[in-house]
Backbone as JSON Lines, residues from 0, in Angstrom:
{"i":0,"aa":"M","n":[-13.06,-147.85,98.56],"ca":[-13.2,-149.36,98.33],"c":[-14.52,-149.82,98.93]}
{"i":1,"aa":"N","n":[-14.72,-149.45,100.19],"ca":[-15.92,-149.84,100.92],"c":[-17.16,-149.26,100.27]}
{"i":2,"aa":"R","n":[-17.08,-148.0,99.81],"ca":[-18.18,-147.38,99.25],"c":[-18.52,-148.02,97.83]}
{"i":3,"aa":"R","n":[-17.46,-148.39,97.18],"ca":[-17.78,-149.03,95.77],"c":[-18.51,-150.37,95.98]}
{"i":4,"aa":"T","n":[-18.07,-151.11,97.03],"ca":[-18.74,-152.48,97.35],"c":[-20.07,-152.25,97.74]}
{"i":5,"aa":"T","n":[-20.49,-151.26,98.56],"ca":[-21.79,-150.89,98.98],"c":[-22.57,-150.56,97.87]}
{"i":6,"aa":"T","n":[-22.1,-149.62,96.93],"ca":[-22.79,-149.33,95.68],"c":[-23.03,-150.62,94.82]}
{"i":7,"aa":"L","n":[-22.21,-151.4,94.64],"ca":[-22.24,-152.63,93.84],"c":[-23.42,-153.48,94.44]}
{"i":8,"aa":"S","n":[-23.26,-153.83,95.75],"ca":[-24.2,-154.49,96.43],"c":[-25.78,-153.95,96.31]}
{"i":9,"aa":"A","n":[-25.77,-152.69,96.41],"ca":[-27.14,-151.96,96.3],"c":[-27.55,-152.3,94.8]}
{"i":10,"aa":"A","n":[-26.75,-152.19,93.86],"ca":[-27.06,-152.33,92.36],"c":[-27.53,-153.71,92.13]}
{"i":11,"aa":"V","n":[-26.76,-154.7,92.66],"ca":[-27.23,-156.08,92.56],"c":[-28.48,-156.45,93.25]}
{"i":12,"aa":"A","n":[-28.75,-155.78,94.38],"ca":[-30.02,-156.05,95.11],"c":[-31.03,-155.43,94.29]}
{"i":13,"aa":"L","n":[-30.91,-154.29,93.7],"ca":[-32.02,-153.58,93.02],"c":[-32.36,-154.31,91.71]}
{"i":14,"aa":"A","n":[-31.36,-154.89,91.09],"ca":[-31.61,-155.79,89.9],"c":[-32.28,-156.97,90.21]}
{"i":15,"aa":"A","n":[-31.93,-157.59,91.3],"ca":[-32.63,-158.79,91.72],"c":[-34.05,-158.42,92.03]}
{"i":16,"aa":"A","n":[-34.38,-157.29,92.79],"ca":[-35.75,-156.93,93.1],"c":[-36.56,-156.59,91.93]}
{"i":17,"aa":"L","n":[-36.0,-156.02,90.97],"ca":[-36.69,-155.76,89.79],"c":[-37.03,-156.92,88.97]}
{"i":18,"aa":"A","n":[-36.08,-157.95,89.05],"ca":[-36.26,-159.19,88.21],"c":[-37.4,-159.9,88.83]}
{"i":19,"aa":"L","n":[-37.53,-159.91,90.37],"ca":[-38.65,-160.52,91.0],"c":[-39.88,-159.91,90.93]}
{"i":20,"aa":"T","n":[-40.08,-158.67,90.59],"ca":[-41.29,-157.98,90.6],"c":[-42.05,-158.17,89.34]}
{"i":21,"aa":"G","n":[-41.51,-158.76,88.3],"ca":[-42.16,-158.92,87.01],"c":[-43.45,-159.7,87.28]}
{"i":22,"aa":"C","n":[-44.59,-159.32,86.81],"ca":[-45.83,-160.14,87.11],"c":[-46.11,-161.11,86.03]}
{"i":23,"aa":"S","n":[-45.19,-161.25,85.03],"ca":[-45.56,-162.3,84.18],"c":[-44.22,-162.78,83.63]}
{"i":24,"aa":"S","n":[-44.25,-164.03,83.14],"ca":[-42.93,-164.63,82.74],"c":[-42.98,-164.6,81.2]}
{"i":25,"aa":"S","n":[-43.61,-163.79,80.59],"ca":[-43.75,-163.84,79.1],"c":[-42.29,-163.41,78.57]}
{"i":26,"aa":"S","n":[-41.84,-164.13,77.62],"ca":[-40.57,-163.94,76.92],"c":[-40.77,-163.76,75.49]}
{"i":27,"aa":"S","n":[-40.76,-162.56,74.87],"ca":[-41.1,-162.37,73.65],"c":[-40.02,-162.98,72.62]}
{"i":28,"aa":"S","n":[-39.02,-163.25,73.12],"ca":[-37.87,-163.82,72.22],"c":[-38.17,-165.26,71.98]}
{"i":29,"aa":"S","n":[-39.05,-165.93,72.55],"ca":[-39.27,-167.36,72.39],"c":[-40.37,-167.56,71.29]}
{"i":30,"aa":"G","n":[-40.87,-166.5,70.63],"ca":[-41.71,-166.63,69.68],"c":[-43.17,-166.92,69.94]}
{"i":31,"aa":"G","n":[-43.54,-166.53,71.29],"ca":[-44.85,-166.61,71.77],"c":[-45.3,-168.02,72.1]}
{"i":32,"aa":"D","n":[-44.36,-168.93,72.37],"ca":[-44.75,-170.23,72.74],"c":[-44.54,-170.54,74.25]}
{"i":33,"aa":"A","n":[-44.45,-169.45,75.16],"ca":[-44.37,-169.6,76.55],"c":[-45.63,-169.18,77.19]}
{"i":34,"aa":"P","n":[-45.94,-169.74,78.23],"ca":[-47.08,-169.23,78.98],"c":[-46.88,-167.84,79.37]}
{"i":35,"aa":"E","n":[-48.07,-167.05,79.36],"ca":[-48.09,-165.65,79.84],"c":[-48.97,-165.47,80.82]}
{"i":36,"aa":"L","n":[-48.58,-165.52,82.16],"ca":[-49.43,-165.58,83.28],"c":[-49.6,-164.33,84.03]}
{"i":37,"aa":"K","n":[-50.83,-163.86,84.33],"ca":[-51.23,-162.77,85.13],"c":[-52.19,-163.3,86.29]}
{"i":38,"aa":"V","n":[-51.95,-162.57,87.44],"ca":[-52.83,-163.03,88.59],"c":[-53.84,-161.84,88.83]}
{"i":39,"aa":"S","n":[-54.98,-162.14,89.04],"ca":[-56.05,-161.15,89.48],"c":[-56.98,-161.59,90.56]}
{"i":40,"aa":"G","n":[-57.71,-160.67,91.12],"ca":[-58.72,-161.09,92.13],"c":[-58.35,-161.84,93.4]}
{"i":41,"aa":"A","n":[-57.02,-161.66,93.76],"ca":[-56.51,-162.32,94.86],"c":[-57.12,-161.81,96.26]}
{"i":42,"aa":"F","n":[-57.33,-162.8,97.18],"ca":[-57.75,-162.45,98.62],"c":[-57.74,-163.57,99.48]}
{"i":43,"aa":"M","n":[-57.59,-163.19,100.74],"ca":[-57.71,-164.27,101.84],"c":[-58.76,-163.83,102.74]}
{"i":44,"aa":"P","n":[-59.83,-164.56,103.01],"ca":[-60.8,-164.14,104.09],"c":[-60.04,-164.25,105.36]}
{"i":45,"aa":"Q","n":[-60.46,-163.31,106.36],"ca":[-59.73,-163.24,107.56],"c":[-59.95,-164.56,108.36]}
{"i":46,"aa":"P","n":[-58.88,-165.15,108.73],"ca":[-58.92,-166.55,109.32],"c":[-59.61,-166.39,110.79]}
{"i":47,"aa":"V","n":[-60.4,-167.46,111.01],"ca":[-61.03,-167.45,112.42],"c":[-60.32,-168.64,113.28]}
{"i":48,"aa":"M","n":[-59.56,-169.49,112.52],"ca":[-58.74,-170.49,113.29],"c":[-57.35,-170.23,112.96]}
{"i":49,"aa":"D","n":[-56.54,-171.44,113.16],"ca":[-55.09,-171.32,112.7],"c":[-54.88,-171.81,111.33]}
{"i":50,"aa":"M","n":[-55.93,-171.7,110.51],"ca":[-55.79,-171.98,109.14],"c":[-56.54,-170.98,108.25]}
{"i":51,"aa":"A","n":[-56.27,-171.03,106.87],"ca":[-56.92,-169.97,106.09],"c":[-56.86,-170.55,104.67]}
{"i":52,"aa":"G","n":[-57.8,-169.98,103.93],"ca":[-57.89,-170.27,102.39],"c":[-57.41,-169.04,101.67]}
{"i":53,"aa":"G","n":[-56.91,-169.33,100.56],"ca":[-56.57,-168.17,99.6],"c":[-57.08,-168.43,98.24]}
{"i":54,"aa":"F","n":[-57.67,-167.38,97.56],"ca":[-58.38,-167.32,96.32],"c":[-57.77,-166.4,95.3]}
{"i":55,"aa":"L","n":[-57.68,-166.73,94.07],"ca":[-57.16,-165.83,93.02],"c":[-57.52,-166.41,91.62]}
{"i":56,"aa":"T","n":[-57.27,-165.78,90.59],"ca":[-57.47,-166.24,89.23],"c":[-56.03,-166.02,88.54]}
{"i":57,"aa":"I","n":[-55.68,-167.03,87.81],"ca":[-54.44,-166.96,87.0],"c":[-54.87,-167.12,85.47]}
{"i":58,"aa":"T","n":[-54.63,-166.07,84.83],"ca":[-54.91,-165.98,83.44],"c":[-53.72,-166.24,82.51]}
{"i":59,"aa":"N","n":[-53.82,-167.06,81.64],"ca":[-52.69,-167.51,80.76],"c":[-53.01,-166.92,79.29]}
{"i":60,"aa":"D","n":[-52.39,-165.95,78.92],"ca":[-52.56,-165.38,77.52],"c":[-51.61,-165.99,76.54]}
{"i":61,"aa":"G","n":[-50.93,-166.94,76.9],"ca":[-49.85,-167.55,76.02],"c":[-50.48,-168.77,75.31]}
{"i":62,"aa":"D","n":[-49.7,-169.23,74.41],"ca":[-50.23,-170.42,73.49],"c":[-49.79,-171.75,74.18]}
{"i":63,"aa":"T","n":[-49.17,-171.71,75.26],"ca":[-48.63,-172.9,75.94],"c":[-49.16,-173.0,77.32]}
{"i":64,"aa":"A","n":[-49.77,-174.23,77.69],"ca":[-50.29,-174.57,78.97],"c":[-49.18,-174.58,80.03]}
{"i":65,"aa":"D","n":[-49.53,-174.35,81.28],"ca":[-48.62,-174.35,82.44],"c":[-49.42,-175.13,83.55]}
{"i":66,"aa":"K","n":[-48.67,-175.29,84.73],"ca":[-49.32,-175.91,85.85],"c":[-48.8,-175.11,87.11]}
{"i":67,"aa":"L","n":[-49.79,-174.87,87.96],"ca":[-49.42,-174.37,89.31],"c":[-49.04,-175.53,90.15]}
{"i":68,"aa":"T","n":[-47.71,-175.52,90.61],"ca":[-47.4,-176.69,91.3],"c":[-47.12,-176.56,92.79]}
{"i":69,"aa":"S","n":[-47.04,-175.38,93.3],"ca":[-46.98,-175.15,94.7],"c":[-47.11,-173.72,94.94]}
{"i":70,"aa":"V","n":[-47.36,-173.38,96.3],"ca":[-47.43,-172.05,96.85],"c":[-46.64,-171.92,98.08]}
{"i":71,"aa":"T","n":[-45.82,-170.9,98.26],"ca":[-45.09,-170.76,99.55],"c":[-45.46,-169.29,100.17]}
{"i":72,"aa":"S","n":[-45.45,-169.31,101.47],"ca":[-45.68,-168.06,102.11],"c":[-45.04,-168.03,103.48]}
{"i":73,"aa":"P","n":[-44.52,-166.88,103.96],"ca":[-43.89,-166.67,105.33],"c":[-44.97,-166.94,106.36]}
{"i":74,"aa":"I","n":[-46.19,-166.86,106.06],"ca":[-47.19,-166.99,107.08],"c":[-47.46,-168.43,107.55]}
{"i":75,"aa":"S","n":[-46.96,-169.35,106.72],"ca":[-47.21,-170.86,107.08],"c":[-46.08,-171.63,106.33]}
{"i":76,"aa":"D","n":[-45.71,-172.65,107.07],"ca":[-44.76,-173.65,106.49],"c":[-45.49,-174.77,105.78]}
{"i":77,"aa":"D","n":[-46.76,-174.76,106.0],"ca":[-47.66,-175.9,105.35],"c":[-48.61,-175.12,104.44]}
{"i":78,"aa":"V","n":[-48.34,-174.89,103.24],"ca":[-49.27,-174.27,102.33],"c":[-49.44,-175.4,101.1]}
{"i":79,"aa":"T","n":[-50.79,-175.69,100.85],"ca":[-51.09,-176.71,99.96],"c":[-52.13,-176.28,98.96]}
{"i":80,"aa":"I","n":[-52.27,-176.87,97.86],"ca":[-53.39,-176.54,96.98],"c":[-54.51,-177.71,97.06]}
{"i":81,"aa":"H","n":[-55.62,-177.38,97.0],"ca":[-56.72,-178.32,97.2],"c":[-57.79,-178.13,95.98]}
{"i":82,"aa":"E","n":[-58.3,-179.3,95.64],"ca":[-59.6,-179.23,94.8],"c":[-60.69,-179.64,95.55]}
{"i":83,"aa":"T","n":[-61.97,-179.29,95.34],"ca":[-63.22,-179.63,95.86],"c":[-64.04,-180.3,94.84]}
{"i":84,"aa":"K","n":[-64.19,-181.61,95.12],"ca":[-65.12,-182.48,94.3],"c":[-66.03,-183.11,95.03]}
{"i":85,"aa":"N","n":[-67.3,-183.14,94.68],"ca":[-68.45,-183.66,95.45],"c":[-68.44,-183.25,96.95]}
{"i":86,"aa":"Q","n":[-68.25,-181.95,97.09],"ca":[-68.12,-181.26,98.24],"c":[-67.18,-181.76,99.19]}
{"i":87,"aa":"K","n":[-66.16,-182.42,98.68],"ca":[-65.05,-183.02,99.61],"c":[-63.77,-182.24,98.96]}
{"i":88,"aa":"M","n":[-62.96,-181.86,100.05],"ca":[-61.63,-181.17,99.68],"c":[-60.53,-182.16,99.79]}
{"i":89,"aa":"Q","n":[-59.67,-182.18,98.7],"ca":[-58.48,-183.01,98.85],"c":[-57.26,-182.3,98.21]}
{"i":90,"aa":"E","n":[-56.1,-182.64,98.8],"ca":[-54.9,-181.95,98.21],"c":[-54.52,-182.54,96.91]}
{"i":91,"aa":"V","n":[-53.97,-181.69,96.02],"ca":[-53.56,-182.04,94.73],"c":[-52.02,-181.7,94.53]}
{"i":92,"aa":"E","n":[-51.46,-182.23,93.48],"ca":[-50.15,-182.03,93.22],"c":[-49.9,-180.77,92.35]}
{"i":93,"aa":"S","n":[-50.9,-180.51,91.43],"ca":[-50.84,-179.3,90.62],"c":[-52.24,-178.96,90.21]}
{"i":94,"aa":"F","n":[-52.33,-177.79,89.49],"ca":[-53.53,-177.4,88.81],"c":[-53.13,-176.95,87.34]}
{"i":95,"aa":"D","n":[-53.78,-177.4,86.32],"ca":[-53.57,-177.16,84.95],"c":[-54.04,-175.65,84.69]}
{"i":96,"aa":"I","n":[-53.14,-175.0,84.05],"ca":[-53.49,-173.61,83.5],"c":[-53.45,-173.63,82.01]}
{"i":97,"aa":"P","n":[-54.66,-173.76,81.35],"ca":[-54.69,-174.05,79.95],"c":[-54.13,-172.79,79.24]}
{"i":98,"aa":"A","n":[-53.63,-173.08,77.88],"ca":[-53.13,-172.18,77.0],"c":[-54.43,-171.29,76.72]}
{"i":99,"aa":"N","n":[-54.17,-169.92,76.69],"ca":[-55.26,-169.07,76.4],"c":[-56.49,-169.22,77.26]}
{"i":100,"aa":"G","n":[-56.27,-169.62,78.57],"ca":[-57.43,-169.94,79.47],"c":[-57.12,-169.3,80.98]}
{"i":101,"aa":"T","n":[-57.85,-169.9,81.81],"ca":[-57.69,-169.38,83.25],"c":[-57.79,-170.53,84.21]}
{"i":102,"aa":"L","n":[-57.17,-170.32,85.32],"ca":[-57.42,-171.09,86.5],"c":[-57.95,-170.33,87.49]}
{"i":103,"aa":"S","n":[-59.27,-170.67,88.09],"ca":[-59.87,-169.97,89.13],"c":[-59.78,-170.74,90.52]}
{"i":104,"aa":"L","n":[-59.29,-170.1,91.35],"ca":[-59.33,-170.64,92.76],"c":[-60.39,-169.86,93.49]}
{"i":105,"aa":"E","n":[-61.47,-170.41,93.76],"ca":[-62.56,-169.66,94.47],"c":[-63.27,-170.45,95.59]}
{"i":106,"aa":"R","n":[-64.1,-169.72,96.36],"ca":[-64.73,-170.27,97.43],"c":[-65.65,-171.4,96.95]}
{"i":107,"aa":"G","n":[-65.57,-172.56,97.66],"ca":[-66.48,-173.71,97.25],"c":[-65.83,-174.5,96.14]}
{"i":108,"aa":"G","n":[-64.66,-174.02,95.53],"ca":[-64.07,-174.82,94.56],"c":[-62.46,-175.05,94.87]}
{"i":109,"aa":"N","n":[-61.62,-174.96,93.83],"ca":[-60.27,-175.15,94.04],"c":[-59.75,-174.0,94.85]}
{"i":110,"aa":"H","n":[-58.73,-174.21,95.63],"ca":[-58.23,-173.15,96.46],"c":[-56.8,-173.37,97.07]}
{"i":111,"aa":"I","n":[-56.21,-172.4,97.65],"ca":[-54.93,-172.55,98.44],"c":[-55.33,-172.72,99.94]}
{"i":112,"aa":"M","n":[-54.66,-173.62,100.53],"ca":[-54.92,-173.87,102.04],"c":[-53.65,-173.62,102.82]}
{"i":113,"aa":"F","n":[-53.73,-172.76,103.76],"ca":[-52.63,-172.31,104.72],"c":[-52.91,-172.93,106.07]}
{"i":114,"aa":"M","n":[-52.1,-173.98,106.5],"ca":[-52.24,-174.52,107.79],"c":[-51.3,-174.05,108.75]}
{"i":115,"aa":"E","n":[-51.71,-174.15,109.98],"ca":[-50.81,-173.86,111.18],"c":[-50.14,-172.42,110.95]}
{"i":116,"aa":"L","n":[-51.08,-171.38,110.78],"ca":[-50.61,-170.1,110.7],"c":[-49.65,-169.6,111.86]}
{"i":117,"aa":"K","n":[-48.67,-168.95,111.46],"ca":[-47.75,-168.33,112.32],"c":[-48.18,-167.11,113.09]}
{"i":118,"aa":"K","n":[-49.09,-166.47,112.26],"ca":[-49.92,-165.36,112.98],"c":[-51.29,-165.19,112.15]}
{"i":119,"aa":"K","n":[-52.23,-164.8,112.77],"ca":[-53.53,-164.66,112.08],"c":[-53.67,-163.22,111.52]}
{"i":120,"aa":"P","n":[-53.68,-163.04,110.22],"ca":[-53.72,-161.68,109.62],"c":[-55.12,-161.18,109.82]}
{"i":121,"aa":"K","n":[-55.22,-159.82,109.95],"ca":[-56.53,-159.21,110.15],"c":[-56.94,-158.48,108.97]}
{"i":122,"aa":"Q","n":[-58.27,-158.27,108.85],"ca":[-58.92,-157.59,107.73],"c":[-58.19,-156.25,107.42]}
{"i":123,"aa":"G","n":[-57.71,-156.06,106.19],"ca":[-57.05,-154.77,105.85],"c":[-55.6,-155.07,105.71]}
{"i":124,"aa":"E","n":[-55.04,-156.14,106.35],"ca":[-53.52,-156.39,106.22],"c":[-53.44,-157.22,104.82]}
{"i":125,"aa":"K","n":[-52.14,-157.53,104.45],"ca":[-51.75,-158.3,103.27],"c":[-50.93,-159.39,103.58]}
{"i":126,"aa":"V","n":[-51.11,-160.52,102.84],"ca":[-50.32,-161.64,103.13],"c":[-49.49,-161.91,101.81]}
{"i":127,"aa":"S","n":[-48.21,-162.13,101.94],"ca":[-47.24,-162.45,100.78],"c":[-47.33,-163.86,100.56]}
{"i":128,"aa":"I","n":[-47.49,-164.28,99.17],"ca":[-47.38,-165.55,98.76],"c":[-46.43,-165.52,97.48]}
{"i":129,"aa":"E","n":[-46.0,-166.8,97.15],"ca":[-45.25,-166.91,95.94],"c":[-45.74,-168.18,95.22]}
{"i":130,"aa":"L","n":[-46.23,-168.05,93.92],"ca":[-46.86,-169.1,93.28],"c":[-45.65,-169.73,92.36]}
{"i":131,"aa":"H","n":[-45.62,-171.07,92.3],"ca":[-44.54,-171.8,91.63],"c":[-45.3,-172.64,90.56]}
{"i":132,"aa":"F","n":[-44.63,-172.54,89.31],"ca":[-45.26,-173.2,88.21],"c":[-44.24,-174.23,87.57]}
{"i":133,"aa":"E","n":[-45.0,-175.15,86.69],"ca":[-43.94,-176.18,85.99],"c":[-42.97,-175.5,85.09]}
{"i":134,"aa":"K","n":[-43.49,-174.46,84.25],"ca":[-42.62,-173.75,83.27],"c":[-42.37,-172.35,83.54]}
{"i":135,"aa":"S","n":[-43.22,-171.65,84.08],"ca":[-42.95,-170.23,84.33],"c":[-42.19,-169.87,85.57]}
{"i":136,"aa":"D","n":[-41.59,-168.67,85.62],"ca":[-41.03,-168.25,86.76],"c":[-42.02,-168.07,87.95]}
{"i":137,"aa":"P","n":[-41.54,-168.12,89.2],"ca":[-42.52,-167.83,90.3],"c":[-43.02,-166.44,90.23]}
{"i":138,"aa":"I","n":[-44.37,-166.18,90.69],"ca":[-44.95,-164.96,90.71],"c":[-45.25,-164.67,92.16]}
{"i":139,"aa":"K","n":[-44.85,-163.5,92.8],"ca":[-45.12,-163.1,93.97],"c":[-46.4,-162.32,93.95]}
{"i":140,"aa":"V","n":[-47.25,-162.57,94.93],"ca":[-48.7,-161.99,94.98],"c":[-48.96,-161.59,96.46]}
{"i":141,"aa":"E","n":[-49.59,-160.35,96.58],"ca":[-50.03,-159.8,97.87],"c":[-51.43,-160.11,97.97]}
{"i":142,"aa":"L","n":[-51.89,-161.04,98.93],"ca":[-53.38,-161.4,99.23],"c":[-53.85,-160.29,100.23]}
{"i":143,"aa":"P","n":[-54.86,-159.4,99.69],"ca":[-55.49,-158.63,100.71],"c":[-56.33,-159.49,101.66]}
{"i":144,"aa":"V","n":[-56.37,-159.14,102.94],"ca":[-57.23,-159.92,103.92],"c":[-58.58,-159.28,103.94]}
{"i":145,"aa":"E","n":[-59.64,-159.92,103.66],"ca":[-60.95,-159.47,103.56],"c":[-61.72,-159.96,104.79]}
{"i":146,"aa":"A","n":[-62.95,-159.63,104.93],"ca":[-63.85,-160.07,105.84],"c":[-64.04,-161.63,105.88]}
{"i":147,"aa":"A","n":[-64.15,-162.26,106.93],"ca":[-64.27,-163.74,106.83],"c":[-65.51,-164.15,106.02]}
{"i":148,"aa":"T","n":[-66.37,-163.38,105.73],"ca":[-67.59,-163.84,105.01],"c":[-67.37,-163.33,103.45]}
{"i":149,"aa":"H","n":[-66.36,-162.7,103.11],"ca":[-66.08,-162.04,101.78],"c":[-66.22,-163.17,100.76]}
{"i":150,"aa":"N","n":[-67.01,-162.99,99.77],"ca":[-67.16,-163.91,98.63],"c":[-67.56,-163.06,97.35]}
{"i":151,"aa":"P","n":[-66.57,-162.71,96.49],"ca":[-66.78,-161.87,95.32],"c":[-67.79,-162.56,94.44]}
{"i":152,"aa":"Q","n":[-67.97,-163.72,94.47],"ca":[-68.93,-164.58,93.4],"c":[-70.36,-164.11,93.8]}
{"i":153,"aa":"Q","n":[-70.58,-163.62,94.97],"ca":[-72.05,-163.38,95.25],"c":[-72.42,-162.0,94.85]}
{"i":154,"aa":"H","n":[-71.45,-161.17,94.19],"ca":[-71.85,-159.75,93.84],"c":[-72.22,-159.73,92.52]}
């Protein structure tokens, strides 16, 4: 009896893990009218204080727009999304991800902000985050921690 319960628990845990690791929420049964999101180029510069920025690109290959509504991470209880306009940073409720388009979160522009870090990650480590959307299922992403001065736009 106990062995059967353990096996069942393991199977349920495995199914849940497999469901969570999907990198896109595309559903082919919906006739292609759902957002199809992919994340690339993710990184976090090594923090020098108790806050950090996060950067990545979300590509939507679907015919339906979506919105990035929030980001969560075990590294901070205060993770927000910010836009930069006229060299001023301000928190926003969401970012649009156009149909067949991209949302770029990059240095000097729109970005993820991690406040009051529980620990400062070092270069070479990874920070787990989860992106939350208006329509699509959440996407888990590992942000590699790069040098504090890392900026892929300069290359």
